[in-house]
mmCIF file of C-alpha atoms in Angstrom:
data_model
loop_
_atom_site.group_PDB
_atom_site.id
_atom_site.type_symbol
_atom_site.label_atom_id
_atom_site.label_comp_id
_atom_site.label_asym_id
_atom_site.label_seq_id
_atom_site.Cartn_x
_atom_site.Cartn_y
_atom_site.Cartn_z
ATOM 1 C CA UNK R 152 69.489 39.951 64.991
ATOM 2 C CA UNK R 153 66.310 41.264 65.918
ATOM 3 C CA UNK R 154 65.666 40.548 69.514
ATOM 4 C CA UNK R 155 61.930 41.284 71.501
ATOM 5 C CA UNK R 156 60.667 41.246 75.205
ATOM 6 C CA UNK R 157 58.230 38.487 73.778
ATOM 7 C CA UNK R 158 61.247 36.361 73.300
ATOM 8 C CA UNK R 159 63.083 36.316 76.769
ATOM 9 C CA UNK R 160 62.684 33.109 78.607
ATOM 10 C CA UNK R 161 61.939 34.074 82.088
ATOM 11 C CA UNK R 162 62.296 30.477 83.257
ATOM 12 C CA UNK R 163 66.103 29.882 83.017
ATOM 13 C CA UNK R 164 68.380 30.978 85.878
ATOM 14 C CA UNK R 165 68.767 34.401 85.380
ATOM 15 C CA UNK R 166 64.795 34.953 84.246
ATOM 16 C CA UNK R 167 63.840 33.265 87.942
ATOM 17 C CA UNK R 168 66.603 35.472 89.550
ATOM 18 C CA UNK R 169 65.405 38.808 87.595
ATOM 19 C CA UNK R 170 62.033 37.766 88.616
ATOM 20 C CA UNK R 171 62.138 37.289 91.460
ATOM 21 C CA UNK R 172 64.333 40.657 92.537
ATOM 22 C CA UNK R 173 61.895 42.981 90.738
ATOM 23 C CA UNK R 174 59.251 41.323 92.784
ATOM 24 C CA UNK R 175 60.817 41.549 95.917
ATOM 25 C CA UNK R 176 61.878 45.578 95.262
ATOM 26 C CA UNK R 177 59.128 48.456 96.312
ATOM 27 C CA UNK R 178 57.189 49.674 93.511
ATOM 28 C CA UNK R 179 58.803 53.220 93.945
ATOM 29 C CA UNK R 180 60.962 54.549 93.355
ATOM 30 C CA UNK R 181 60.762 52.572 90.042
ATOM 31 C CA UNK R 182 63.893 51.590 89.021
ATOM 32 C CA UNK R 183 65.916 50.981 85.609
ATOM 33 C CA UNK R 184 67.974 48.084 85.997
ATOM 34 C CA UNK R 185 70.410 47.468 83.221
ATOM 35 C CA UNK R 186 71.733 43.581 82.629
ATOM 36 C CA UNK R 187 74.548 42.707 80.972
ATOM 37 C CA UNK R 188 77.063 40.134 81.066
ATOM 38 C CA UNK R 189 76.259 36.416 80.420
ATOM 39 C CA UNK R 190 72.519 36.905 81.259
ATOM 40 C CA UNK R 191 71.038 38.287 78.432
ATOM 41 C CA UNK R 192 72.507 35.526 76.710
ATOM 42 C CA UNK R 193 70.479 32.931 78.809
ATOM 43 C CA UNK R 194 67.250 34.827 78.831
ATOM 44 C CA UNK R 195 67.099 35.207 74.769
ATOM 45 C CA UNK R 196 69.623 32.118 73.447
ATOM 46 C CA UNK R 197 70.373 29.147 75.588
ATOM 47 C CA UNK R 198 68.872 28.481 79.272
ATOM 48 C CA UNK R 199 72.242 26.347 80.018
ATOM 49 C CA UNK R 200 74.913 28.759 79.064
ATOM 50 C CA UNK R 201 75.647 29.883 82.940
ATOM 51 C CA UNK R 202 77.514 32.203 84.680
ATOM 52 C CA UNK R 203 77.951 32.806 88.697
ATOM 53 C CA UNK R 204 76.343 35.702 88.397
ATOM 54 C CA UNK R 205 73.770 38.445 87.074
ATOM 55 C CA UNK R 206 75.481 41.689 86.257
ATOM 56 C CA UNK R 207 73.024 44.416 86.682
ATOM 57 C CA UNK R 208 73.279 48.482 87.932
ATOM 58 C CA UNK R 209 71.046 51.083 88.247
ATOM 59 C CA UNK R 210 71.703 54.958 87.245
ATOM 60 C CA UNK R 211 74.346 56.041 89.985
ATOM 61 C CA UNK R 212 71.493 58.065 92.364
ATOM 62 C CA UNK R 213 70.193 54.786 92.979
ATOM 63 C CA UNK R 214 73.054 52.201 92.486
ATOM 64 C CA UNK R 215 73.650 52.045 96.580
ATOM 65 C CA UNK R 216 70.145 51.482 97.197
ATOM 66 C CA UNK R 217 70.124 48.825 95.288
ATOM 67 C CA UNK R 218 73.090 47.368 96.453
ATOM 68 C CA UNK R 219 71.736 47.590 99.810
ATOM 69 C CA UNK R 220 68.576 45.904 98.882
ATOM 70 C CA UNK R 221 70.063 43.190 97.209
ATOM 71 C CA UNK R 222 72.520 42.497 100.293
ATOM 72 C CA UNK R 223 69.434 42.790 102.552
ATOM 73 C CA UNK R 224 67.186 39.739 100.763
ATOM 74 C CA UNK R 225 70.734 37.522 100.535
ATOM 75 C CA UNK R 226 70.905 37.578 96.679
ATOM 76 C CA UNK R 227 74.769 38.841 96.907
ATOM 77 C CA UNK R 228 77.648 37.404 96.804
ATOM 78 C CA UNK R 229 78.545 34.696 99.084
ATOM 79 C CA UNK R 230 74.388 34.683 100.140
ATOM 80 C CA UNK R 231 73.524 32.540 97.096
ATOM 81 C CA UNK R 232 74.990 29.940 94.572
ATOM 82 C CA UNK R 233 74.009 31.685 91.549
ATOM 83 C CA UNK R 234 73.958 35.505 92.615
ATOM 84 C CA UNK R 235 73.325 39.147 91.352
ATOM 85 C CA UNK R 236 76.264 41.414 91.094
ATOM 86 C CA UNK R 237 75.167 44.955 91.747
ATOM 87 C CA UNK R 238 77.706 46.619 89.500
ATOM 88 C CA UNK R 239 78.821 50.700 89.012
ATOM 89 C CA UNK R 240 77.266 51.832 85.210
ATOM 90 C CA UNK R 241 80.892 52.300 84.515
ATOM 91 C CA UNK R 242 81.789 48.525 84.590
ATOM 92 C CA UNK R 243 79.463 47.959 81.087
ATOM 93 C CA UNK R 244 81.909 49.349 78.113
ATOM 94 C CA UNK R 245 81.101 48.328 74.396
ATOM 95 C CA UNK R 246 79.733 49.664 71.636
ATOM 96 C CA UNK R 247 78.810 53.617 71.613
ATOM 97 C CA UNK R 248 75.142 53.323 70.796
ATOM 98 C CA UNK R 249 74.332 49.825 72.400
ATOM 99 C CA UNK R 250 71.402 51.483 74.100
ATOM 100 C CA UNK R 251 69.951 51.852 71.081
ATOM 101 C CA UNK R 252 69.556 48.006 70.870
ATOM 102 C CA UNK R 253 69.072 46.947 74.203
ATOM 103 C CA UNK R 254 65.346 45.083 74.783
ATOM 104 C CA UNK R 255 63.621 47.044 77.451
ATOM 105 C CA UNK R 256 60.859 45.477 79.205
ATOM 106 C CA UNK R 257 58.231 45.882 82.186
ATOM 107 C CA UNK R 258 58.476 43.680 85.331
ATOM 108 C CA UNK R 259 56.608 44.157 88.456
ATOM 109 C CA UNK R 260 56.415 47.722 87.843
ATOM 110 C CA UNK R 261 60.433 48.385 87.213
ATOM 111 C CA UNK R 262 61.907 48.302 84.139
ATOM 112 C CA UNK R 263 64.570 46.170 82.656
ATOM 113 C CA UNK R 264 66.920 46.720 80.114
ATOM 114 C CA UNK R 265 68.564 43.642 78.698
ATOM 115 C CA UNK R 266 71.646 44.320 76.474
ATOM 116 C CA UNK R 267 71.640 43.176 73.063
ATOM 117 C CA UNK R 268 73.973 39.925 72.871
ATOM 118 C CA UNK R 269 76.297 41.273 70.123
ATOM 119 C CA UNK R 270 77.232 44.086 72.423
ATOM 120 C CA UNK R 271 77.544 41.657 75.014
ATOM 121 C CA UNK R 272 80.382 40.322 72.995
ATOM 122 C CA UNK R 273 81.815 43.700 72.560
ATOM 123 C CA UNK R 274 82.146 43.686 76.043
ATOM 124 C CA UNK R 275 83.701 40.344 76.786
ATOM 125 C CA UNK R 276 86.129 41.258 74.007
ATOM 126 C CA UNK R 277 87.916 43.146 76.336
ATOM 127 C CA UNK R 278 88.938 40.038 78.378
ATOM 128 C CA UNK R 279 88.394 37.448 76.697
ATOM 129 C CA UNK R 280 88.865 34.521 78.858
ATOM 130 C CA UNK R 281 87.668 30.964 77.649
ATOM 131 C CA UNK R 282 84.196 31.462 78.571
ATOM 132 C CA UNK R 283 84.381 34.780 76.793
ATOM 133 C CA UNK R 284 85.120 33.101 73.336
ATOM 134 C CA UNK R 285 82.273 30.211 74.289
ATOM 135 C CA UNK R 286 80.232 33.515 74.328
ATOM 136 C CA UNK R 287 81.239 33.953 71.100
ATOM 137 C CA UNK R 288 81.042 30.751 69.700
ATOM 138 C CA UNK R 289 77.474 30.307 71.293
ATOM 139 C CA UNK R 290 75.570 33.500 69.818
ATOM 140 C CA UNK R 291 77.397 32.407 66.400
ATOM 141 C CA UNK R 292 76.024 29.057 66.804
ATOM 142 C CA UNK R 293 72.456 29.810 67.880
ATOM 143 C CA UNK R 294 71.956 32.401 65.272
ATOM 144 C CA UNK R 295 74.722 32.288 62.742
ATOM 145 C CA UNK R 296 75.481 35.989 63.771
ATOM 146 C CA UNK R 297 77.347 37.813 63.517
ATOM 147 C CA UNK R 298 79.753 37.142 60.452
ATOM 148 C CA UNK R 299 83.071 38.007 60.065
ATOM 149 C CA UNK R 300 82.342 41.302 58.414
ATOM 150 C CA UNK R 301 79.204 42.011 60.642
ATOM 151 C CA UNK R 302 81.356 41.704 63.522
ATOM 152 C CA UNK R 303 83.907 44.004 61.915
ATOM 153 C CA UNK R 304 81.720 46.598 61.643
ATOM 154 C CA UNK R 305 79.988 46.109 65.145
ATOM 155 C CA UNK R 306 83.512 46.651 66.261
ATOM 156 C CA UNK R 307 84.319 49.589 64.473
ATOM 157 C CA UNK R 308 81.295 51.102 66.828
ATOM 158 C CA UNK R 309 83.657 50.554 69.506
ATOM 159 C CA UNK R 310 86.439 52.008 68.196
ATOM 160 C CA UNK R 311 87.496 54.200 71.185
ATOM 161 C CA UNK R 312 87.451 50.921 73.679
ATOM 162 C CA UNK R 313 91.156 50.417 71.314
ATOM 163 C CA UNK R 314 92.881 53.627 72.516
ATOM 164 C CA UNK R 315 95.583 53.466 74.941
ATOM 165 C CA UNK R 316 94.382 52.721 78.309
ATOM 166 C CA UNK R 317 95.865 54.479 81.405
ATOM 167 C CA UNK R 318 98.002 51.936 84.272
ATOM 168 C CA UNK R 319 95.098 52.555 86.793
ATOM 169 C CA UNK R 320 92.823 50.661 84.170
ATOM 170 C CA UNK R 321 93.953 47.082 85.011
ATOM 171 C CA UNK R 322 90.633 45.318 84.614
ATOM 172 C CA UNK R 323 90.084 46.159 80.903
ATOM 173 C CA UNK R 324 92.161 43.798 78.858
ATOM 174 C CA UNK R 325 94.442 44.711 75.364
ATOM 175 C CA UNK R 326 91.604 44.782 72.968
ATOM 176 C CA UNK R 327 94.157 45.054 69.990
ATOM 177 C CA UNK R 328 95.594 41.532 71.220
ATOM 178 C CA UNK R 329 92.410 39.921 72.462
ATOM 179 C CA UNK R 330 90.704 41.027 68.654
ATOM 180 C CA UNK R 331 93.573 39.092 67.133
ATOM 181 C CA UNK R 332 93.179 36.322 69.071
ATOM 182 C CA UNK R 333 89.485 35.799 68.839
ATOM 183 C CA UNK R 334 89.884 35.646 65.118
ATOM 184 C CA UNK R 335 92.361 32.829 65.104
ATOM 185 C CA UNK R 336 89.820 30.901 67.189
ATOM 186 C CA UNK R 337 86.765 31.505 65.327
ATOM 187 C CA UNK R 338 87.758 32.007 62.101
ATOM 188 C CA UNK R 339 91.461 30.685 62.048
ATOM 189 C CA UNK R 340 92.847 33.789 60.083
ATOM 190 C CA UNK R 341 94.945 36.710 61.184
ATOM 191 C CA UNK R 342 93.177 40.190 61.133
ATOM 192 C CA UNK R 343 94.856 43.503 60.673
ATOM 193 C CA UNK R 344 92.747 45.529 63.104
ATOM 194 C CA UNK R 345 93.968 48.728 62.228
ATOM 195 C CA UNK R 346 93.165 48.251 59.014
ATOM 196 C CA UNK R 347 90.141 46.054 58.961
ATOM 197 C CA UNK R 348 88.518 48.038 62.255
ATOM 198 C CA UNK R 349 90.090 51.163 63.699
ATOM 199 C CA UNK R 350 91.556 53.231 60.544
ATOM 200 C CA UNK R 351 87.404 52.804 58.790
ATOM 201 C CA UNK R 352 85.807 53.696 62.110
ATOM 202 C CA UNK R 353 88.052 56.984 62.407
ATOM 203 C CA UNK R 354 87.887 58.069 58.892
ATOM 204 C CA UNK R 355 83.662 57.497 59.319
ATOM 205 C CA UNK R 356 84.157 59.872 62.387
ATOM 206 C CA UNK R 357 85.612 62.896 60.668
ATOM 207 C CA UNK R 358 83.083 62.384 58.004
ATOM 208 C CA UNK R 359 79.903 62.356 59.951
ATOM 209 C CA UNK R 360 81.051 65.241 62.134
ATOM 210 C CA UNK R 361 78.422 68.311 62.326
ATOM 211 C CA UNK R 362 79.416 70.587 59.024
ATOM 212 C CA UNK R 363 78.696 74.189 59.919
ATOM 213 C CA UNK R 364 77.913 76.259 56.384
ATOM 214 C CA UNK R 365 77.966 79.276 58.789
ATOM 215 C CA UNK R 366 82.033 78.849 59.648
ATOM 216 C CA UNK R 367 83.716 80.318 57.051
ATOM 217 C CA UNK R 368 81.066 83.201 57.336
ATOM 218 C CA UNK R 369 82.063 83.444 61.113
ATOM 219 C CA UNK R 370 86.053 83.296 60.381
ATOM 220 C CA UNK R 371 85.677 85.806 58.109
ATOM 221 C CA UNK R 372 83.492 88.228 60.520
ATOM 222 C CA UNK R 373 86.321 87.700 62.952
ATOM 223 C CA UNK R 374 88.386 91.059 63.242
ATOM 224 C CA UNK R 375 91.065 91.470 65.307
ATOM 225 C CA UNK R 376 90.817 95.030 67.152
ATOM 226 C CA UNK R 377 92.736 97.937 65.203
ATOM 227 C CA UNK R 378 95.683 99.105 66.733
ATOM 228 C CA UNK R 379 95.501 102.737 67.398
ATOM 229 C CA UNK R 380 97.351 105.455 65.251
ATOM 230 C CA UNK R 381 100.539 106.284 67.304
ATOM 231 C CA UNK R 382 100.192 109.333 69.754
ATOM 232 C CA UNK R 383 101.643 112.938 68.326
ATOM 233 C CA UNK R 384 104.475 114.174 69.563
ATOM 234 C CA UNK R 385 103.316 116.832 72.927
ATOM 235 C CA UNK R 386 104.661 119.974 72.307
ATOM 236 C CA UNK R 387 107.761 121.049 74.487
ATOM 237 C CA UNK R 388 107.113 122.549 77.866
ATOM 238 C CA UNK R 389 107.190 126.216 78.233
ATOM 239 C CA UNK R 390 108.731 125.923 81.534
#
């Protein structure tokens, strides 16, 4: 799914609301504003699929500035019907190397960088509430991607979002169970996700880790200090 700045549709909700804020911010410092939740999936697939919100944050230095700034012109929370959430970077988890595929583009002098939609899904995976799986079932239908096994390997990008979370991390869902359950719904099958997803993505780790051809080399080099030869016996004292 090839995705380009050419292709974003800055007149649907989000586009106006995106539009508008970069307008309304200073030209410096110039800011990198990162969107993700439902609005990348209005701005490149379907104008009507809404959310209350625009999830966006800005590299931590500058995340309560913009929080502030957003408050100020009344585009928060409460200020607005359709609003931008000023998030931490920390609330956007999915795929390891999503930036990679994220569509970054110019406005008013600040740059935006819209996530790509399958990583969007990676994302809602780990909730998964009905409009989650409409998510799903929207960038399927609009594109016919991804497929089953397309989406199996996106996943297995995002292996480490299936490890064992700690209590404190309440607001990330079970993505074993939710994984499971999306594949009932879209595909109406059971899926064996640590076969199918996290056993391939681990055994692909261990094989693409950095070989040194200098180690063995290194071990070998290694000597542990000699021990020193035992002290002679000192001569009795003449006294």
């Amino acid at each position: 799914m090839d995705l380009k700045a050419e292709n974003i549709n800055w007149n649907c909700p989000a586009g106006r609301q995106l539009d508008q804020l970069t307008c309304l911010l200073p030209k410096s410092p110039r800011l990198e504003i990162t969107v993700f939740g439902s609005a990348p999936l209005q701005l490149f697939l379907h104008p009507g699929f809404l959310s209350q919100d625009i999830d966006i944050y800005a590299p931590d230095d500058l995340g309560d500035y913009l929080l502030e700034f957003v408050e100020s012109h009344q585009l928060c929370v409460d200020q607005t019907a359709f609003y931008i959430q000023v998030c931490r970077p920390q609330a956007f988890r999915s795929t390891q190397d999503w930036a990679a595929r994220a569509v970054l583009v110019e406005r008013h002098g600040h740059l935006l960088r819209l996530v790509h939609p399958w990583d969007i899904l990676v994302s809602k995976l780990q909730r998964l509430e009905e409009k989650d799986v409409e998510a799903f079932k929207l960038v399927i239908h609009q594109t016919r991607h991804p497929t089953e096994s397309e989406l199996i390997r996106h996943l297995q990008k995002a292996v480490d979002l299936y490890r064992p979370k700690f209590d404190e991390e309440t607001s990330h869902g079970d993505m074993l169970a939710n994984t499971r359950e999306l594949w009932r719904r879209l595909w109406q099958k059971e899926i064996d996700v640590r076969a199918a997803i996290i056993r391939p993505a681990l055994e692909q780790s261990r094989h693409d880790a950095p070989y040194d051809p200098n180690l063995k080399t290194r071990l070998e080099n290694l000597k542990l200090p000699e021990k020193s030869p035992p002290a002679a016996p000192r001569p009795p004292s003449s006294q």
